Each structure stands twice: as structure tokens, then as C-alpha cells.
PDB file of C-alpha atoms in Angstrom:
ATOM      1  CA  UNK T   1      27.695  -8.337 -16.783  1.00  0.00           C
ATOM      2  CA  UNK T   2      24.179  -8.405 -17.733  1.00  0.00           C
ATOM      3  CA  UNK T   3      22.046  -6.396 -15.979  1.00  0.00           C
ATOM      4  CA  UNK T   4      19.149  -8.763 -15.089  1.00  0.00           C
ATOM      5  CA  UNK T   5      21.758 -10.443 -13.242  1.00  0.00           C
ATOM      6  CA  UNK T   6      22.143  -7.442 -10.617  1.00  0.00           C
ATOM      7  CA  UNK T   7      18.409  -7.392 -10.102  1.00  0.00           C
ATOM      8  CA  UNK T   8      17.762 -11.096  -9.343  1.00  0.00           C
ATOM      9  CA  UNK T   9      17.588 -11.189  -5.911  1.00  0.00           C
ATOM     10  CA  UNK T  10      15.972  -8.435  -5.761  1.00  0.00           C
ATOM     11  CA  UNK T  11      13.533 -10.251  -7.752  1.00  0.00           C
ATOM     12  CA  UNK T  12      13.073 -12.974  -5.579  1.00  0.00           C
ATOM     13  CA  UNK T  13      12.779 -11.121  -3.247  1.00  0.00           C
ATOM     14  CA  UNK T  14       9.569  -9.397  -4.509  1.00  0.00           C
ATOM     15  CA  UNK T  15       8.476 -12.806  -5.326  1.00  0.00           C
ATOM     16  CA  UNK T  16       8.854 -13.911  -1.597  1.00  0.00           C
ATOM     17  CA  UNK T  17       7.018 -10.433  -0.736  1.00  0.00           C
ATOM     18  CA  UNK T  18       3.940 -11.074  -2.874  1.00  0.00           C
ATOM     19  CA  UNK T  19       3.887 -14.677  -1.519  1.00  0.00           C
ATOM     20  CA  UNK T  20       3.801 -13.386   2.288  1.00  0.00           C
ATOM     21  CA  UNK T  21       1.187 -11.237   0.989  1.00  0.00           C
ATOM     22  CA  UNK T  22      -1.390 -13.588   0.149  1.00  0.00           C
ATOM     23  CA  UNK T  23      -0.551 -15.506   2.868  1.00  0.00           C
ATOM     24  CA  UNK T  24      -1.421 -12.633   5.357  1.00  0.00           C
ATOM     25  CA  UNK T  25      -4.940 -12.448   3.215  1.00  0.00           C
ATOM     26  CA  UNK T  26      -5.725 -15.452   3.771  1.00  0.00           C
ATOM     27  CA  UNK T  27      -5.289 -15.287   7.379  1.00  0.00           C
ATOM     28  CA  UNK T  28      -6.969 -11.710   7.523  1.00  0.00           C
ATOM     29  CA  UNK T  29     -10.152 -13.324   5.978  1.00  0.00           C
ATOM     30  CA  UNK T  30      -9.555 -16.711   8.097  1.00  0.00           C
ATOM     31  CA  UNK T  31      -9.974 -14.552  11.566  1.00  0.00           C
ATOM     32  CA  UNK T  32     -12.306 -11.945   9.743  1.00  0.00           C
ATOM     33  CA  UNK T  33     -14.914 -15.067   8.733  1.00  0.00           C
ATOM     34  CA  UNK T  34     -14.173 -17.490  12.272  1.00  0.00           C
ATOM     35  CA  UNK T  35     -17.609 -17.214  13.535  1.00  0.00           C
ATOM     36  CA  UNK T  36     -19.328 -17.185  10.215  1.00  0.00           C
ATOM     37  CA  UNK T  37     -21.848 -20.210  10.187  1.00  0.00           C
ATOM     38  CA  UNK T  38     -23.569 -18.986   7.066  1.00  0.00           C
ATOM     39  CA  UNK T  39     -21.387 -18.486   4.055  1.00  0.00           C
ATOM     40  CA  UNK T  40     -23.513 -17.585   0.309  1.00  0.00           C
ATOM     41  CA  UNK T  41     -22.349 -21.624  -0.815  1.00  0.00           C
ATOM     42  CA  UNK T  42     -24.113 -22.445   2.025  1.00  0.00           C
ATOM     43  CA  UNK T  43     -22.694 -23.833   5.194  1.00  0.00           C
ATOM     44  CA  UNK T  44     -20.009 -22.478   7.596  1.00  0.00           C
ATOM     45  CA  UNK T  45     -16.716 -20.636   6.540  1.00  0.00           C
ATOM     46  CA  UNK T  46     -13.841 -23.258   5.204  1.00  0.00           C
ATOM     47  CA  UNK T  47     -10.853 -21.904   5.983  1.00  0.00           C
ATOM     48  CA  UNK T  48      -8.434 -21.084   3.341  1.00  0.00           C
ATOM     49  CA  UNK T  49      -4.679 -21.562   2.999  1.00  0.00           C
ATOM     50  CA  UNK T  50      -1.992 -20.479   1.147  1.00  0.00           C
ATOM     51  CA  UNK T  51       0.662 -23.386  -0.549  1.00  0.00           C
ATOM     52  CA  UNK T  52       3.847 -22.002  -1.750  1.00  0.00           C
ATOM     53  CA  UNK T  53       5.796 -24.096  -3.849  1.00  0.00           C
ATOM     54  CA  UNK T  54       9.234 -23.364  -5.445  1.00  0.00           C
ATOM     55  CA  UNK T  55       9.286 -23.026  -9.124  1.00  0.00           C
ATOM     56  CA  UNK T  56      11.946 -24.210 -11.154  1.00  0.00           C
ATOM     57  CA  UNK T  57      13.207 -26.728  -8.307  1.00  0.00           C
ATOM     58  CA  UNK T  58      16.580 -27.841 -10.708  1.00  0.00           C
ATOM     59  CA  UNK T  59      17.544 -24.535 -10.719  1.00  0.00           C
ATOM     60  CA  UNK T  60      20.270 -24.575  -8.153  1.00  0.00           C
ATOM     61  CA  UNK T  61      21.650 -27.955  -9.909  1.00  0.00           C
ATOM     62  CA  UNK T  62      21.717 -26.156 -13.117  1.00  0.00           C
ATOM     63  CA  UNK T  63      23.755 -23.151 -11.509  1.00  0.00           C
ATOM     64  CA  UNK T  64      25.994 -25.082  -9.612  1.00  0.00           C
ATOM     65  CA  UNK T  65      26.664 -27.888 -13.071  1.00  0.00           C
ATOM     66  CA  UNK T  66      27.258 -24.124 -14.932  1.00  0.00           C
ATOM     67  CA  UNK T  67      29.915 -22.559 -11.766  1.00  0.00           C
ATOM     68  CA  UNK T  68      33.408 -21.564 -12.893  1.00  0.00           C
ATOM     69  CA  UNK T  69      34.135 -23.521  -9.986  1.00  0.00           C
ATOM     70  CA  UNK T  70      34.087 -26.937  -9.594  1.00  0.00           C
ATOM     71  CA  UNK T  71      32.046 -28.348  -6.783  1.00  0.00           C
ATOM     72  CA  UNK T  72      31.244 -32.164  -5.655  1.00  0.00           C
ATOM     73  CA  UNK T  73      28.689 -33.793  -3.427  1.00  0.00           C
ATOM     74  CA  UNK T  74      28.124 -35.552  -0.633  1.00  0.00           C
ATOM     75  CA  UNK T  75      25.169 -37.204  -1.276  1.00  0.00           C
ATOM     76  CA  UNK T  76      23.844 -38.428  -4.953  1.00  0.00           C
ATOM     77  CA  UNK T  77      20.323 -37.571  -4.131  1.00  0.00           C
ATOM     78  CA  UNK T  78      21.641 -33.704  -2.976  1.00  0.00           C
ATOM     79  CA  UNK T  79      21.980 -32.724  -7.211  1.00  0.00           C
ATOM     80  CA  UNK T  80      20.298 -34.441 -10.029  1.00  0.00           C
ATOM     81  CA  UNK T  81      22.684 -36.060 -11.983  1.00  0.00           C
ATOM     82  CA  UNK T  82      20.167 -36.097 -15.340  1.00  0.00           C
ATOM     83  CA  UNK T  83      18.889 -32.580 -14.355  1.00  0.00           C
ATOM     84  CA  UNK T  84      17.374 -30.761 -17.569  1.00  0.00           C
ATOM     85  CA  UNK T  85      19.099 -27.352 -17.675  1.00  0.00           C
ATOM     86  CA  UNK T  86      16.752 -24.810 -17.902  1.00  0.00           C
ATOM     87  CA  UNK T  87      16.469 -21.960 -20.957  1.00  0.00           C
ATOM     88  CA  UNK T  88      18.156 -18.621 -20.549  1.00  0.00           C
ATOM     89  CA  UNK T  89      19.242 -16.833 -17.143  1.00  0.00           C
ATOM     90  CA  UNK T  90      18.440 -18.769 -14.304  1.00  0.00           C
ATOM     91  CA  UNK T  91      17.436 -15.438 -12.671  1.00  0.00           C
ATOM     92  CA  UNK T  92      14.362 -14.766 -15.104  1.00  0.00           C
ATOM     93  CA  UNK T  93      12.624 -18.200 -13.359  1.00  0.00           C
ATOM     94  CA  UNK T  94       9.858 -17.650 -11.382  1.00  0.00           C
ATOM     95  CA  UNK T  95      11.106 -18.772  -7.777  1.00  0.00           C
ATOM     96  CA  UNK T  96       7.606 -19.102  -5.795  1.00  0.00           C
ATOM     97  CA  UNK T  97       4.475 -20.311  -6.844  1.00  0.00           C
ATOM     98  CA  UNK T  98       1.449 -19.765  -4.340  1.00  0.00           C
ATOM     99  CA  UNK T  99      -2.038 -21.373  -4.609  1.00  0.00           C
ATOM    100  CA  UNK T 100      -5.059 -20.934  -2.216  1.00  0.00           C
ATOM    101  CA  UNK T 101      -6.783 -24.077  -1.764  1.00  0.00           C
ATOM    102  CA  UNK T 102      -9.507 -24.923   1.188  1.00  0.00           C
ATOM    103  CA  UNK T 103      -8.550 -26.646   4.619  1.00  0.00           C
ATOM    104  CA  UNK T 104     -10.213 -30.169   4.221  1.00  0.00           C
ATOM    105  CA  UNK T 105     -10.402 -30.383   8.291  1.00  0.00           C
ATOM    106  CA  UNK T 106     -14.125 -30.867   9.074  1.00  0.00           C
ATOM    107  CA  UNK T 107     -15.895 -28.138  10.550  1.00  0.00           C
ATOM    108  CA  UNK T 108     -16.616 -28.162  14.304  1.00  0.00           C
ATOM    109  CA  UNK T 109     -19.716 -28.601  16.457  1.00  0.00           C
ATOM    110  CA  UNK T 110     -20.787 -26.393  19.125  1.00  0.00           C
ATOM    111  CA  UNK T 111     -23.666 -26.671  21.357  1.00  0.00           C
ATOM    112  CA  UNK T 112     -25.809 -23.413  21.110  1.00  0.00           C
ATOM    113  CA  UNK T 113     -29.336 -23.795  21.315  1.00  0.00           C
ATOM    114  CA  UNK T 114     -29.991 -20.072  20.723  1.00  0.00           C
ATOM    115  CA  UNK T 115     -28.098 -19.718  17.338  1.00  0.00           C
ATOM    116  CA  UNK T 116     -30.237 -19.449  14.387  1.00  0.00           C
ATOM    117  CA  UNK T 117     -28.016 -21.728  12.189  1.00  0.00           C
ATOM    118  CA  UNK T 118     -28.690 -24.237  15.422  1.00  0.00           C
ATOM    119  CA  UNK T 119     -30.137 -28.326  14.091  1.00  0.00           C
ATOM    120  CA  UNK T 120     -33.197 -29.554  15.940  1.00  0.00           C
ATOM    121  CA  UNK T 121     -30.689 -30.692  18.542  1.00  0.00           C
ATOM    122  CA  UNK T 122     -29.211 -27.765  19.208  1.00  0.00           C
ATOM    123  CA  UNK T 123     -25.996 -28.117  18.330  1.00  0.00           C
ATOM    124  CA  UNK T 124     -23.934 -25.612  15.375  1.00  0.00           C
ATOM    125  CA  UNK T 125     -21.646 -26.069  12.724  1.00  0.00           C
ATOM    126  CA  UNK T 126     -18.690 -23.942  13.341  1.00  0.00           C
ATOM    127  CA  UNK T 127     -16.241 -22.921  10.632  1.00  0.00           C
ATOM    128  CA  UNK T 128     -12.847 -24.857  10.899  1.00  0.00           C
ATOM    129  CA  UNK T 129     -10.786 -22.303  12.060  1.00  0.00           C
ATOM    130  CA  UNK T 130      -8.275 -22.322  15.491  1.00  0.00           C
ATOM    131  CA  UNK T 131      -7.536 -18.392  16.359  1.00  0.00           C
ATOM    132  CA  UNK T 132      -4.391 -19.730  17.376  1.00  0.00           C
ATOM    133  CA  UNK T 133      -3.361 -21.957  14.751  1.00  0.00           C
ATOM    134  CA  UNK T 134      -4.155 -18.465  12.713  1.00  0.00           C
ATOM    135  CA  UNK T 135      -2.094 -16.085  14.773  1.00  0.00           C
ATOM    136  CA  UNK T 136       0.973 -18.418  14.448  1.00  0.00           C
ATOM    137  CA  UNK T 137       0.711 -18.557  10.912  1.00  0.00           C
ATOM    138  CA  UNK T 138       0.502 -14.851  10.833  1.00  0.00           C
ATOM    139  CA  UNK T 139       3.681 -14.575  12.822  1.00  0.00           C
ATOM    140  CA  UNK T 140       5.087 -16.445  10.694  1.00  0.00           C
ATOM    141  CA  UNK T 141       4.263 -14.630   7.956  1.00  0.00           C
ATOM    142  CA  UNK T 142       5.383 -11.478   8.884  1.00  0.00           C
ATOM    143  CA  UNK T 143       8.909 -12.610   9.714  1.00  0.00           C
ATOM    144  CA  UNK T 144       9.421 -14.331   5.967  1.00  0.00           C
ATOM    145  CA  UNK T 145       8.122 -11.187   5.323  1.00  0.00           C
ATOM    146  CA  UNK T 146      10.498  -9.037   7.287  1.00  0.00           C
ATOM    147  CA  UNK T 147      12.828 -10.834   5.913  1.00  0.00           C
ATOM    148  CA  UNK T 148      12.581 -10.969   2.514  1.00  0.00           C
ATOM    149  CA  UNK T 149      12.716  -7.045   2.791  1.00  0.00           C
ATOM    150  CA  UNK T 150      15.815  -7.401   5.377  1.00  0.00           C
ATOM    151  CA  UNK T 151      17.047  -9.269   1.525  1.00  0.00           C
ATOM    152  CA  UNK T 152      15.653  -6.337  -0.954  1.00  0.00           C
ATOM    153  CA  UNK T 153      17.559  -3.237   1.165  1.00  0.00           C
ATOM    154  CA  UNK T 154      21.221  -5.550   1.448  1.00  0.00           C
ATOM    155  CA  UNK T 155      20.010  -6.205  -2.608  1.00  0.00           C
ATOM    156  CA  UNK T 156      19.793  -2.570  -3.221  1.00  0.00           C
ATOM    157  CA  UNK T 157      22.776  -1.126  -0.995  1.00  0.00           C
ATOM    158  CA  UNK T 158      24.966  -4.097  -3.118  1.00  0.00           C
ATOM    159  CA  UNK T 159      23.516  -2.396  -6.129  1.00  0.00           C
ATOM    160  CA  UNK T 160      24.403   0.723  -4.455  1.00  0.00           C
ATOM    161  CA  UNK T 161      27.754   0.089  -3.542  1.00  0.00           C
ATOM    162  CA  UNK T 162      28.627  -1.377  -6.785  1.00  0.00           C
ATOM    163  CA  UNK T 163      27.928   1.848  -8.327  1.00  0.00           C
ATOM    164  CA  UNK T 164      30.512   3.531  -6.381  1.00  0.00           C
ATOM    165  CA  UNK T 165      33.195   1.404  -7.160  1.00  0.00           C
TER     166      UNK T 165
END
């Protein structure tokens, strides 16, 4: 048995950990910057998200086309049929790609007179960020996060175990 083999959940596991992470940036500087009208590009804050993305997406295909056991499907759209099988250990493929791109929502307007970012009429341009919309997303968050580390400690006390043996 090769040993990357033992280690790749545990590896994407970190991967899910380090996505989670910049997720939970991105929402940090999303409530951080919410009231932020002025921003050094000019204009209010544009709130930023996180994409994940799996890498690698005929990876399961490959694995199950390469089982010692025999499976079928239900449904010919469930596994490739064509699939390209990828090069080396399946376990060695980055699982989780995560890019930061920038909400397109428009910004909101707010009536306040007294602001110093205020147009002649008195109304405010208002980054495009919902506190709420924000604090869901960060729940979520921290449960894929939770549980990704729920993964790594049942990961290590296999590894553990298997030691023992």
C-alpha cells in the first residue's frame, strides 16, 4: 500500500479547511467594510465572495472505471462513459479550487443628507452588503468547516488504528 494513499483524505480534508478559510475572510472583511462608502478605487465597498469549485470533476468516474469491483449505473449521465482517466494517484488531485471574485449586485441607496459621501440630493451609495445574508454564509462556513475537521480526526484515528493492527 502506498503511503500517499493513507493520507488522502486527510488531504482533502486540509483542502476543504483552507477553502472554509477564505471563505470566513471574505465574510470577516464583508461585515468589517458594510458601511464603507469610500473605498481607495473610489466608490462604496463591493462585496466579495468566495467560489469553490471541485477540481478534477472525472475523478470519481476514473476510481470507480479502476474498482476491483464491478459497479453499474442507473443513469448514463451519473458516469462519463468517454471520461479521460487522469495521471497517477487519484489522491495527489487537487479536490477544491476557490476564487474570490466581486458581487455584481448594485450597490444600495440610502437617504442621508448629513453623510459626507451624500449627492446634491441627499441620498448615499451604500456598499452591497446584507448583514444577514453575511451571517448565514458564515454559519455556513463554520459547519463545512467543523466538519471537514470532524473528517481529519476519524482520518487520523484510521491512521491510528491501522498502526495497531
Amino acid at each position: 500500500m502506498k503511503l500517499d494513499r493513507v493520507f488522502g483524505g486527510l488531504n482533502i480534508s486540509s483542502e476543504g479547511l483552507g477553502a472554509q478559510r477564505r471563505r470566513m475572510n471574505a465574510i470577516a472583511e464583508n461585515l468589517a467594510n458594510a458601511d464603507t462608502t469610500r473605498t481607495e478605487q473610489g466608490g462604496p465597498y463591493k462585496r466579495k465572495i468566495i467560489q469553490l469549485k471541485a477540481k478534477g470533476a472525472q475523478m470519481f468516474s476514473t476510481m470507480l472505471r479502476q474498482s476491483s469491483m464491478p459497479m453499474s449505473t442507473t443513469h448514463p449521465g451519473h458516469v462519463v462513459a468517454g471520461a479521460p482517466a487522469l495521471p497517477g494517484d487519484p489522491s495527489n488531485v487537487s479536490s477544491v479550487e476557490a476564487t474570490e471574485t466581486v458581487d455584481p449586485a448594485p450597490p444600495r441607496v440610502v437617504y442621508d443628507p448629513g453623510n459626507p459621501d451624500a449627492d446634491p440630493n441627499g441620498y448615499v451609495t451604500m456598499p452591497n452588503v446584507n448583514i444577514v445574508t453575511e451571517m448565514v454564509n458564515m454559519i455556513s462556513a463554520s459547519r463545512a468547516f467543523e466538519a471537514n475537521v470532524v473528517a481529519v480526526n476519524a482520518a487520523k484515528n484510521m491512521a491510528k488504528d491501522s498502526l495497531e493492527i
